[in-house]
JSON list of C-alpha atoms in Angstrom, two decimals:
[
{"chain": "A", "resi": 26, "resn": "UNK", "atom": "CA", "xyz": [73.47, -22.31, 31.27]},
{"chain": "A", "resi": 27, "resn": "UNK", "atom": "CA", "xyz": [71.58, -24.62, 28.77]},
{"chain": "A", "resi": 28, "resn": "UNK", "atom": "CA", "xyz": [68.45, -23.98, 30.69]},
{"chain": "A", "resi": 29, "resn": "UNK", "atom": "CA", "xyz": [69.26, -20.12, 30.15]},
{"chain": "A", "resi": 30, "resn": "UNK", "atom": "CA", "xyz": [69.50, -20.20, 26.75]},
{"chain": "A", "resi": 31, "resn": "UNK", "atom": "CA", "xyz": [66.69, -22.63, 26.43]},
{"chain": "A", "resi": 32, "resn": "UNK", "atom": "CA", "xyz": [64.20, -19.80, 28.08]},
{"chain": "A", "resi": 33, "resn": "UNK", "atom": "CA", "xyz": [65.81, -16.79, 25.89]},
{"chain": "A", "resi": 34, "resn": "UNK", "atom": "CA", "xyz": [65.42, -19.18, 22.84]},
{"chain": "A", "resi": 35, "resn": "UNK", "atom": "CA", "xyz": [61.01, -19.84, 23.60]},
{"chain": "A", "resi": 36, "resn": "UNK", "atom": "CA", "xyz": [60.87, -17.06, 26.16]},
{"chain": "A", "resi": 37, "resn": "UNK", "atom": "CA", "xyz": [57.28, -17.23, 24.19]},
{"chain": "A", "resi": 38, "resn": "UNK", "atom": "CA", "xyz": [56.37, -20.83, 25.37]},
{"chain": "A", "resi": 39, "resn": "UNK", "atom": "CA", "xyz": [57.29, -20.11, 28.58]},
{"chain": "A", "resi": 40, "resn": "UNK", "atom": "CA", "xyz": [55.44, -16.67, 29.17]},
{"chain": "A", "resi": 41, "resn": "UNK", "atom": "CA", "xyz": [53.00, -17.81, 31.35]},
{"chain": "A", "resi": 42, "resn": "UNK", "atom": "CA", "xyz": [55.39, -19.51, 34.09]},
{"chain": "A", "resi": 43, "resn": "UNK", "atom": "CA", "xyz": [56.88, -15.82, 33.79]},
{"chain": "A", "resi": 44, "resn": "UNK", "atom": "CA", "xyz": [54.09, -14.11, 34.07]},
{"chain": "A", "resi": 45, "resn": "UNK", "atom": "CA", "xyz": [53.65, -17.12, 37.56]},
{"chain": "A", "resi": 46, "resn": "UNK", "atom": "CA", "xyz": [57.02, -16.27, 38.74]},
{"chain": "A", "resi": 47, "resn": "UNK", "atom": "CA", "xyz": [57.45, -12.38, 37.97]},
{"chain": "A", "resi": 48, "resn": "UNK", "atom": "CA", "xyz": [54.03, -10.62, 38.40]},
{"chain": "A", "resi": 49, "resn": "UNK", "atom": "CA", "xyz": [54.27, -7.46, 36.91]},
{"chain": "A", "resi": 50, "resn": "UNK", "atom": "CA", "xyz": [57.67, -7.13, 36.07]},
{"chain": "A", "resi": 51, "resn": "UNK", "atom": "CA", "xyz": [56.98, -9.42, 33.05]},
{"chain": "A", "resi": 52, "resn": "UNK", "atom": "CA", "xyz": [56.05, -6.22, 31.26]},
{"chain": "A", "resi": 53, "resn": "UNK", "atom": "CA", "xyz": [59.89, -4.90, 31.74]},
{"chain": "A", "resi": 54, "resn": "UNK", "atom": "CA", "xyz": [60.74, -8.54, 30.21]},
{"chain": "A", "resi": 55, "resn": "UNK", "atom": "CA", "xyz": [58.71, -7.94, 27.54]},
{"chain": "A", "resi": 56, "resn": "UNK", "atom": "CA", "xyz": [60.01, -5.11, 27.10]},
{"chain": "A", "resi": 57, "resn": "UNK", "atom": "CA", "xyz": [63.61, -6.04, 27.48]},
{"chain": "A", "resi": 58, "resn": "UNK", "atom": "CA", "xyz": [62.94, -8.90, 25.06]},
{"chain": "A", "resi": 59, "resn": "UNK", "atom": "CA", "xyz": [61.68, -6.41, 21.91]},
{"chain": "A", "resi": 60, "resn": "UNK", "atom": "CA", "xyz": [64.06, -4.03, 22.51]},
{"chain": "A", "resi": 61, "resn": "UNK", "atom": "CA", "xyz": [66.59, -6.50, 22.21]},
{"chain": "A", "resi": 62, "resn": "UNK", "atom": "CA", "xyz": [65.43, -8.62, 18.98]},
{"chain": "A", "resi": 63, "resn": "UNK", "atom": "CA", "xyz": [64.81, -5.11, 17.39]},
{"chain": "A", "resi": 64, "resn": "UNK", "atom": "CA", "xyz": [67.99, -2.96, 18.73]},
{"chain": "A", "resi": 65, "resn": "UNK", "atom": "CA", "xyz": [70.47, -5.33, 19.21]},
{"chain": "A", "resi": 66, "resn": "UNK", "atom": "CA", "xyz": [72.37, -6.83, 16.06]},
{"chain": "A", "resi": 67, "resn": "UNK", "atom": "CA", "xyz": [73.95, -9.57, 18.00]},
{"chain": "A", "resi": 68, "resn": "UNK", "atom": "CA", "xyz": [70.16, -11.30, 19.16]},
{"chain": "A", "resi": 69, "resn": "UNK", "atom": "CA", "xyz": [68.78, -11.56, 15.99]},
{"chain": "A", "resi": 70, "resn": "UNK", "atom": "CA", "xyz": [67.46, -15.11, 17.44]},
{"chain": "A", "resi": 71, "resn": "UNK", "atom": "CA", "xyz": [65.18, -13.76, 20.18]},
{"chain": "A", "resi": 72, "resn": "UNK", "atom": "CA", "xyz": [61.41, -14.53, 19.77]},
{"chain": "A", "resi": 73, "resn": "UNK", "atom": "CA", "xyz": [59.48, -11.38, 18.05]},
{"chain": "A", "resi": 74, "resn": "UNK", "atom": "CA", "xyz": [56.29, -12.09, 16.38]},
{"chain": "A", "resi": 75, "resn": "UNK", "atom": "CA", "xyz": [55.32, -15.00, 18.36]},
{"chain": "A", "resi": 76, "resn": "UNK", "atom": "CA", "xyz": [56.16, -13.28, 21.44]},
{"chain": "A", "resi": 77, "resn": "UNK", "atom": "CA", "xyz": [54.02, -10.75, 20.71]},
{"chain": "A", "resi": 78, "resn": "UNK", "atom": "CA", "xyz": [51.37, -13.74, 19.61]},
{"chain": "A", "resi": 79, "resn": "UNK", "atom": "CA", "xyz": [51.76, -15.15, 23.04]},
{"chain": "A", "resi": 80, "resn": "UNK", "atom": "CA", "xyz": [51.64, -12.04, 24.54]},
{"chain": "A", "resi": 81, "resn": "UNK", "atom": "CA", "xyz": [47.93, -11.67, 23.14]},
{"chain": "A", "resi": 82, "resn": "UNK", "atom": "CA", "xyz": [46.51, -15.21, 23.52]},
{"chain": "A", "resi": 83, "resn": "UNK", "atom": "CA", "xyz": [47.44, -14.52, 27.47]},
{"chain": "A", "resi": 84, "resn": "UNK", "atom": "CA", "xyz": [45.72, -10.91, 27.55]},
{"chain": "A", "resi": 85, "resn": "UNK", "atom": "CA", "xyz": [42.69, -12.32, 25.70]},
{"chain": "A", "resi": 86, "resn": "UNK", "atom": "CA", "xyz": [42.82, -15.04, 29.18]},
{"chain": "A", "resi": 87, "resn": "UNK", "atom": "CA", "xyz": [43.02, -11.62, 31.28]},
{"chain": "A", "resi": 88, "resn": "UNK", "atom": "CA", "xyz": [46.51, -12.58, 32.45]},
{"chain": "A", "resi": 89, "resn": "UNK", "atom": "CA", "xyz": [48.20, -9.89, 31.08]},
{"chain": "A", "resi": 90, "resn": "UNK", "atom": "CA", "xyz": [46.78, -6.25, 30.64]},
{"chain": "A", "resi": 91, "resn": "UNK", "atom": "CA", "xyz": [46.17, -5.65, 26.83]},
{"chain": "A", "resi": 92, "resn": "UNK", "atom": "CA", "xyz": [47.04, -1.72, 26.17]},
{"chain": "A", "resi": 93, "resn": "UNK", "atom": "CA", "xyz": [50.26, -2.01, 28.87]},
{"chain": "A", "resi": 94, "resn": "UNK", "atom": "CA", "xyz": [51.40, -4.71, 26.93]},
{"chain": "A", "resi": 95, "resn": "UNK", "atom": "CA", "xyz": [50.59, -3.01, 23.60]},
{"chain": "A", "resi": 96, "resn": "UNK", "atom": "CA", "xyz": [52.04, 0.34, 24.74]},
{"chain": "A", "resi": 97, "resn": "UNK", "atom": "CA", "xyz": [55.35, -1.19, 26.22]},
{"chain": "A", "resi": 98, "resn": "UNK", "atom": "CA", "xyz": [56.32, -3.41, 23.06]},
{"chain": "A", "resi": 99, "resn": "UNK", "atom": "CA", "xyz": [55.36, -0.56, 21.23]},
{"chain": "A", "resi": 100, "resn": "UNK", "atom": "CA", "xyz": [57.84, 1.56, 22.95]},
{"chain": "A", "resi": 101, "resn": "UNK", "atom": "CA", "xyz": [60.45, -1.35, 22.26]},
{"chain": "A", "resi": 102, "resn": "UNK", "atom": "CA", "xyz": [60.25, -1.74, 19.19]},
{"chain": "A", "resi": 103, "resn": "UNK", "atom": "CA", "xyz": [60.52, 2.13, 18.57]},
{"chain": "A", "resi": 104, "resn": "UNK", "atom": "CA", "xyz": [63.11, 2.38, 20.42]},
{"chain": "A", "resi": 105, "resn": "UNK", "atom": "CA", "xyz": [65.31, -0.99, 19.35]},
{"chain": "A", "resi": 106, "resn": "UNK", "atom": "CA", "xyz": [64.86, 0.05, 16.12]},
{"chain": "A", "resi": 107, "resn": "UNK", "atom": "CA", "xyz": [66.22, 3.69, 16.61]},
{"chain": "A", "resi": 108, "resn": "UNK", "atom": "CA", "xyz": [69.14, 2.67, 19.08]},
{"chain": "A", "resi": 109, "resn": "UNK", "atom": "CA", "xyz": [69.77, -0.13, 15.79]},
{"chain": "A", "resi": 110, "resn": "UNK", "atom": "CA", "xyz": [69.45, 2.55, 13.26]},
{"chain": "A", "resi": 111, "resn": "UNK", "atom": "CA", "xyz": [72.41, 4.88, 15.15]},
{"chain": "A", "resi": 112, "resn": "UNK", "atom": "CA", "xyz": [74.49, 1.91, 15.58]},
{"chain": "A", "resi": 113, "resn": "UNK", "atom": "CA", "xyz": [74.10, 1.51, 12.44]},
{"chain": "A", "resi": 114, "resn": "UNK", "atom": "CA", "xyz": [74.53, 5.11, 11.41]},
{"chain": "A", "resi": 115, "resn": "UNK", "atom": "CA", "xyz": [77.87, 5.49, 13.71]},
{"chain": "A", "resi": 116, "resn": "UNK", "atom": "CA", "xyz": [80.00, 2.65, 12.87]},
{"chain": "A", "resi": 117, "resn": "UNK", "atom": "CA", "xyz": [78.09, 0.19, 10.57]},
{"chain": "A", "resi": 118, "resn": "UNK", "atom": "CA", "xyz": [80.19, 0.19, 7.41]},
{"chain": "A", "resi": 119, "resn": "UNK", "atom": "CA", "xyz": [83.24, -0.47, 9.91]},
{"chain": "A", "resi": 120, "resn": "UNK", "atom": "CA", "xyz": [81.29, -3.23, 11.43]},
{"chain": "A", "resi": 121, "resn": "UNK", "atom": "CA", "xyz": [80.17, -4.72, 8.42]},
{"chain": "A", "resi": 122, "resn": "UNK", "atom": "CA", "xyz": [83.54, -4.49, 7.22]},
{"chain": "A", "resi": 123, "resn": "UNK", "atom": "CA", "xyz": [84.98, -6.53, 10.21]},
{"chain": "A", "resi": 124, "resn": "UNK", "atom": "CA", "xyz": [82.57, -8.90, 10.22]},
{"chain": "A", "resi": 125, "resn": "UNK", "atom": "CA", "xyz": [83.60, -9.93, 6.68]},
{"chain": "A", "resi": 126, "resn": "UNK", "atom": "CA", "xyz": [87.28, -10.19, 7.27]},
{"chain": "A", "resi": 127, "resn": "UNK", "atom": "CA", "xyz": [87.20, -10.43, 10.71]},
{"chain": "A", "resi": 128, "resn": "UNK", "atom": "CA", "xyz": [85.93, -14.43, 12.13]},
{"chain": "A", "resi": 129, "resn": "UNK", "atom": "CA", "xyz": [85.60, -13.00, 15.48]},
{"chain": "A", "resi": 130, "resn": "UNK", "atom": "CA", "xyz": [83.42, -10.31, 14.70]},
{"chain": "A", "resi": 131, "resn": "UNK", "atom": "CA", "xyz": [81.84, -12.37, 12.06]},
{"chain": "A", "resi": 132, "resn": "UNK", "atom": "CA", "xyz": [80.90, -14.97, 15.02]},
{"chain": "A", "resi": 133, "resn": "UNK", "atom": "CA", "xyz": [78.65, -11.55, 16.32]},
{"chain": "A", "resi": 134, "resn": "UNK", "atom": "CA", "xyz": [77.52, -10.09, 13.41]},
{"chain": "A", "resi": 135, "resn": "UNK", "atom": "CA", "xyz": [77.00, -12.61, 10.55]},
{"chain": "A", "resi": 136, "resn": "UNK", "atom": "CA", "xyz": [77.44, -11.48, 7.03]},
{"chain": "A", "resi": 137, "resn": "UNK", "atom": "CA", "xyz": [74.87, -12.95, 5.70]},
{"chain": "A", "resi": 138, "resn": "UNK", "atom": "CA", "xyz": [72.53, -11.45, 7.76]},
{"chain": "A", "resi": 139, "resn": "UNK", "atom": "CA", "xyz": [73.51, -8.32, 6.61]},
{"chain": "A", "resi": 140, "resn": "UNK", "atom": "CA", "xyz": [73.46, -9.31, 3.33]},
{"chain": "A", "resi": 141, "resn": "UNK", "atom": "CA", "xyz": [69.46, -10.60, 3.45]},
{"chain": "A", "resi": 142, "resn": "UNK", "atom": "CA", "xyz": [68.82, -7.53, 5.07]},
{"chain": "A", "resi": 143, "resn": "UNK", "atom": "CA", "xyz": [70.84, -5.03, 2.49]},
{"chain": "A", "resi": 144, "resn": "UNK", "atom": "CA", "xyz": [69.44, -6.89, -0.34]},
{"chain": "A", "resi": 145, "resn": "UNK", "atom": "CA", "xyz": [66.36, -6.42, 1.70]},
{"chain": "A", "resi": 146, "resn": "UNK", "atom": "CA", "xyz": [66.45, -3.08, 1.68]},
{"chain": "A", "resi": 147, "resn": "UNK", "atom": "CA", "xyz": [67.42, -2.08, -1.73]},
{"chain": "A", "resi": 148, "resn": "UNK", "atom": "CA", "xyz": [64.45, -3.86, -2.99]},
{"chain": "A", "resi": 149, "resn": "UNK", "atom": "CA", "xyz": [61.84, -2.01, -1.08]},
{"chain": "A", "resi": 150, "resn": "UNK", "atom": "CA", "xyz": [63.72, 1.20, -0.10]},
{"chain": "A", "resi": 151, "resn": "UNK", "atom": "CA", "xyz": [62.15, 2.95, 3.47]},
{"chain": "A", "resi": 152, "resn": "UNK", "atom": "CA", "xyz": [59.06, 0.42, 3.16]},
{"chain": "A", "resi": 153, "resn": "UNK", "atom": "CA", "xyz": [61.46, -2.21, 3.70]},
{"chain": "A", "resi": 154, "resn": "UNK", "atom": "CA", "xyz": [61.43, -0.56, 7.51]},
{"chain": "A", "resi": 155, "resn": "UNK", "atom": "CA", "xyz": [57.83, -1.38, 7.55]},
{"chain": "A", "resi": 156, "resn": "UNK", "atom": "CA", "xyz": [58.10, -4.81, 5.88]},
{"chain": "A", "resi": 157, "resn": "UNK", "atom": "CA", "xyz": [61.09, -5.88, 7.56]},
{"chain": "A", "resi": 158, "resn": "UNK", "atom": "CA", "xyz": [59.20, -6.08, 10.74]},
{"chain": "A", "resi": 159, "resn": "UNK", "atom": "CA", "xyz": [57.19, -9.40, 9.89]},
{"chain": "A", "resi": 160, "resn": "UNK", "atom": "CA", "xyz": [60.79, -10.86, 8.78]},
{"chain": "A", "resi": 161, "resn": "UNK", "atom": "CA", "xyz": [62.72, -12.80, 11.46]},
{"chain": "A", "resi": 162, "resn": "UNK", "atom": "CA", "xyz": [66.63, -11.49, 10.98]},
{"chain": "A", "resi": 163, "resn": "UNK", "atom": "CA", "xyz": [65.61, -9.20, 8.16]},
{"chain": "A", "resi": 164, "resn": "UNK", "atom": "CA", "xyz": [63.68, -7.18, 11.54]},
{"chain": "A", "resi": 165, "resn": "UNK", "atom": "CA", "xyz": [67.08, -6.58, 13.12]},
{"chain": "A", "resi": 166, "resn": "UNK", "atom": "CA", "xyz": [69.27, -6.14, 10.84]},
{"chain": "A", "resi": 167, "resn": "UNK", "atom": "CA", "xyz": [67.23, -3.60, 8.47]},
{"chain": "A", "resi": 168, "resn": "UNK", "atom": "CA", "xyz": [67.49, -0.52, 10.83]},
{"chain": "A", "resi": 169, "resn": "UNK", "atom": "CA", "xyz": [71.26, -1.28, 10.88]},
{"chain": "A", "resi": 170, "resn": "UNK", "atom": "CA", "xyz": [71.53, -1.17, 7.23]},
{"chain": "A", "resi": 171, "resn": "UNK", "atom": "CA", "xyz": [69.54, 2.18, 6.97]},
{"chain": "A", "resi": 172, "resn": "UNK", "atom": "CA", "xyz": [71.46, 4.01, 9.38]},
{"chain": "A", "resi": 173, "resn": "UNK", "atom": "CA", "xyz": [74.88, 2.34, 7.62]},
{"chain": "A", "resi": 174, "resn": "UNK", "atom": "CA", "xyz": [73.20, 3.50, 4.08]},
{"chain": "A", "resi": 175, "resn": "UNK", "atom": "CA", "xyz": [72.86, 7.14, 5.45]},
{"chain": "A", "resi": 176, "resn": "UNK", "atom": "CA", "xyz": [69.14, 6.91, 5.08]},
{"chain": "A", "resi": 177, "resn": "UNK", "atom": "CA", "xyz": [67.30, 10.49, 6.88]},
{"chain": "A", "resi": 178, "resn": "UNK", "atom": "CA", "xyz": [66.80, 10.23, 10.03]},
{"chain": "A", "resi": 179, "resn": "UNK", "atom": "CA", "xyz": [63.04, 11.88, 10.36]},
{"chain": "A", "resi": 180, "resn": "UNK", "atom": "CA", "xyz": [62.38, 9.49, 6.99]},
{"chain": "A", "resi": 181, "resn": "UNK", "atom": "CA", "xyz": [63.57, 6.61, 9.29]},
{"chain": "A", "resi": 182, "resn": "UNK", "atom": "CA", "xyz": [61.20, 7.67, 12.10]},
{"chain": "A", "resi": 183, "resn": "UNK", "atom": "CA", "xyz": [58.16, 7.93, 9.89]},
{"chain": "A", "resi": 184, "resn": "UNK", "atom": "CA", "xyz": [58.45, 4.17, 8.87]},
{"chain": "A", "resi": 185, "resn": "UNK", "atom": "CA", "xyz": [59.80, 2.74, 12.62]},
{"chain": "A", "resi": 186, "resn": "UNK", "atom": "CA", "xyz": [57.34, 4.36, 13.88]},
{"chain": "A", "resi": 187, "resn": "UNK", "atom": "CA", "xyz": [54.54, 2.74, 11.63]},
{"chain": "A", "resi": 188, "resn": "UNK", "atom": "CA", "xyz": [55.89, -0.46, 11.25]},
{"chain": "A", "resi": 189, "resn": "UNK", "atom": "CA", "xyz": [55.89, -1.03, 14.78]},
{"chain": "A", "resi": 190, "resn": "UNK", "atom": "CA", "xyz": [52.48, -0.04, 15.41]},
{"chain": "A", "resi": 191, "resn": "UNK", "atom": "CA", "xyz": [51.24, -2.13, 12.70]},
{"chain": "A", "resi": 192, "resn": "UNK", "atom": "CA", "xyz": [53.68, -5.35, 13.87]},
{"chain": "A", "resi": 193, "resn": "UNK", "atom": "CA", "xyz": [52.68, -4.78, 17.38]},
{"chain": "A", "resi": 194, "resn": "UNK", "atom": "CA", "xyz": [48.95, -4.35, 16.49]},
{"chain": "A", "resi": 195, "resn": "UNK", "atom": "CA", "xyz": [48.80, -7.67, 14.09]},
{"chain": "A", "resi": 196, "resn": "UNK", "atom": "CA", "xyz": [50.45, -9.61, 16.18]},
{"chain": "A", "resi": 197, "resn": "UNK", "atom": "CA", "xyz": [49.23, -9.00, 19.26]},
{"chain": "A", "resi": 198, "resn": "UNK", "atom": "CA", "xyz": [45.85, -8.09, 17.79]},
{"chain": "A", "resi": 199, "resn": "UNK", "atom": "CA", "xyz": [45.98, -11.98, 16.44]},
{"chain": "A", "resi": 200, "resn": "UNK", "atom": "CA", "xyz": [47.19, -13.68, 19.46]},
{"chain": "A", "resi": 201, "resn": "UNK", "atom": "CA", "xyz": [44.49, -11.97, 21.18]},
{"chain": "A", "resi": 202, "resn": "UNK", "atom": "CA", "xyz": [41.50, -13.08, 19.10]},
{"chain": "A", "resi": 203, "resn": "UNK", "atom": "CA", "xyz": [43.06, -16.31, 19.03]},
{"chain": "A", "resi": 204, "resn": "UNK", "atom": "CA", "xyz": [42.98, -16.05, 22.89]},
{"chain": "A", "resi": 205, "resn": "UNK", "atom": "CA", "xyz": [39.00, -15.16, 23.41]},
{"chain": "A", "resi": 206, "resn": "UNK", "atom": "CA", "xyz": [37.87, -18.74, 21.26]},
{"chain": "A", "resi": 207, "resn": "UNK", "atom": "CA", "xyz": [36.17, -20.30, 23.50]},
{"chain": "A", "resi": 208, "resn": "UNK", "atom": "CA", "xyz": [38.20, -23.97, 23.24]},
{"chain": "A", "resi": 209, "resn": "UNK", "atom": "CA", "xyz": [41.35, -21.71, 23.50]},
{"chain": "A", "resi": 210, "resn": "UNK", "atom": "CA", "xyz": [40.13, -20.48, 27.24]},
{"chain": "A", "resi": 211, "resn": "UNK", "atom": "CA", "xyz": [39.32, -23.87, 27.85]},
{"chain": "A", "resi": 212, "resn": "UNK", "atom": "CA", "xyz": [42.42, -25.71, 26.83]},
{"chain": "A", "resi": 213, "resn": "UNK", "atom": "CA", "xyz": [45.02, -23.11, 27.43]},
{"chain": "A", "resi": 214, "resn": "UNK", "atom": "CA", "xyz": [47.78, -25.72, 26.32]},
{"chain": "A", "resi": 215, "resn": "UNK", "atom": "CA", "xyz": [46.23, -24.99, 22.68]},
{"chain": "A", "resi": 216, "resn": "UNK", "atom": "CA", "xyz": [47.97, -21.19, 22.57]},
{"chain": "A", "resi": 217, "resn": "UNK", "atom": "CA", "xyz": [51.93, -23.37, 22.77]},
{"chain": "A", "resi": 218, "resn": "UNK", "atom": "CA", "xyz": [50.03, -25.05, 19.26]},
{"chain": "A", "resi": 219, "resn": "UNK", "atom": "CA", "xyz": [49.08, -21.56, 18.05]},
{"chain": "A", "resi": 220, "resn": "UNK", "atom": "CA", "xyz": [52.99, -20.19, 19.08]},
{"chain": "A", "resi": 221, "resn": "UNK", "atom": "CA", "xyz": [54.71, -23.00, 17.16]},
{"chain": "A", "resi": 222, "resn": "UNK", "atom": "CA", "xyz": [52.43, -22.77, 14.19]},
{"chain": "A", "resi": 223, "resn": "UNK", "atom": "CA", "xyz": [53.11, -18.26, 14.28]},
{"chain": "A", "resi": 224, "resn": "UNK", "atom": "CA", "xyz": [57.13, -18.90, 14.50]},
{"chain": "A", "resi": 225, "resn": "UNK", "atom": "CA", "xyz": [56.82, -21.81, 11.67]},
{"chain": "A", "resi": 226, "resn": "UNK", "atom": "CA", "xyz": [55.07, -19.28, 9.04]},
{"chain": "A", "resi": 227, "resn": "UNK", "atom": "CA", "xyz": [58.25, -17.12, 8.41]},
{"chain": "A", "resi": 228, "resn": "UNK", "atom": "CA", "xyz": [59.76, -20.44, 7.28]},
{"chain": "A", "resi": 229, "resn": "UNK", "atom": "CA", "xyz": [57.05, -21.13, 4.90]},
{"chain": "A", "resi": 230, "resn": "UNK", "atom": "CA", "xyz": [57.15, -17.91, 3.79]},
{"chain": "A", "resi": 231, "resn": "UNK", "atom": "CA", "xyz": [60.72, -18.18, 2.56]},
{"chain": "A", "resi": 232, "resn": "UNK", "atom": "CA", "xyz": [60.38, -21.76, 1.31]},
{"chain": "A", "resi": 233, "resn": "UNK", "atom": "CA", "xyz": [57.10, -20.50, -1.00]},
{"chain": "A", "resi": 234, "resn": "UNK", "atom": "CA", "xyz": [59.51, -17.29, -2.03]},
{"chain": "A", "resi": 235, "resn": "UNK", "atom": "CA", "xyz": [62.75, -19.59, -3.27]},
{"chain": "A", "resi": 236, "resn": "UNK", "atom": "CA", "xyz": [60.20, -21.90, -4.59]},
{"chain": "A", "resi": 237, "resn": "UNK", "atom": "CA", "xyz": [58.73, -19.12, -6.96]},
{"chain": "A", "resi": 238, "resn": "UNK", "atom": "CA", "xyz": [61.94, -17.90, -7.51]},
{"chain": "A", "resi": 239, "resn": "UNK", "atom": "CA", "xyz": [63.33, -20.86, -8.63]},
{"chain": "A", "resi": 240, "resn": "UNK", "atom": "CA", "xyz": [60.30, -21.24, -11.29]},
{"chain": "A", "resi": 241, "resn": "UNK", "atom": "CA", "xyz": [60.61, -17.57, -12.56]},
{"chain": "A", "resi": 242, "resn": "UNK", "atom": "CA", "xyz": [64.54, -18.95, -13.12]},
{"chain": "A", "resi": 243, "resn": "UNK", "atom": "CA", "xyz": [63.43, -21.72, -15.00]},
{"chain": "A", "resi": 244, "resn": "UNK", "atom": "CA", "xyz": [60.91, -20.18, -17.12]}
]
């Protein structure tokens, strides 16, 4: 079971065992793996960008096929965020209710995730669809909030849609370029350095953003 939840926690450092030991059916993982971190409130803690990083670095190495890859994730993350959005549409104030008084339901759906991802989302409105994307939690949880907020459906679609061809393109678009330097395809072991170093940045991120915060306080 540990070793389980080990490979669903770094699916992206293991990828290319994966791709060893499944062939071709590592683009339904992929798949599986998107669809989840985007659609599913309860695995929030699945990889996402640097899946999509690793997913490049080994297409770049021709062990993966670039536009399947590209078009699949795609797909996922259109669709997780749609399925997310509904959920969210159909029960999420009752949800977000029970997670707040309920502890089981708050062991599924934490409250402060939904609160990141409300505040989230009044701040930047139906660009936060698009901007939640590069945000680890805020990505999942965002749709949810939308569809809970009542937010138009064909709205909705216009930003999912974008924001997950632009994640999926940057991303993968980065891991792949990273992929075709030459030291790269000659030290493979370098693209579990470039993984670690794409699923670190959100944390920077976040510590720069209290950081200013906590100066514009001051001032």
């Amino acid at each position: 079971m540990a070793e389980l939840i080990d490979l669903a926690l770094h699916v992206d450092r293991y990828l290319l065992e994966l791709v060893a030991a499944y062939g071709v059916w590592i683009y339904a993982i992929l798949f599986l793996i998107v669809f989840a971190e985007t659609g599913l409130v309860v695995t929030p803690f699945l990889p996402g960008d640097s899946l999509l990083f690793a997913s490049g670095a080994l297409a770049a190495t021709g062990v993966l096929d670039l536009r399947v890859a590209a078009t699949l994730v795609s797909l996922a993350a259109i669709s997780g965020d749609a399925v997310n959005y509904s959920v969210g549409r159909a029960a999420g104030v009752r949800i977000i209710h029970l997670s707040r008084v309920d502890a089981r339901w708050g062991r599924w759906v934490n409250p402060a995730y939904v609160a990141r991802a409300h505040v989230f989302f009044e701040r930047h409105g139906g660009q936060a669809i698009v901007l939640g994307r590069f945000v680890p939690i805020v990505r999942t949880f965002v749709p949810f909030v939308a569809g809970a907020a009542e937010m138009s459906y064909p709205a909705f679609a216009v930003y999912n849609v974008g924001g997950a061809l632009v994640w999926v393109g940057l991303c993968i678009g980065a891991g792949y370029t990273f992929g075709n330097v030459p030291i790269v395809k000659e030290n493979f072991s370098l693209v579990t350095i470039g993984i670690v170093i794409v699923s670190m940045l959100p944390m920077a991120f976040e510590y720069v953003r209290h950081v200013r915060q906590g100066r514009m306080s001051a001032d």
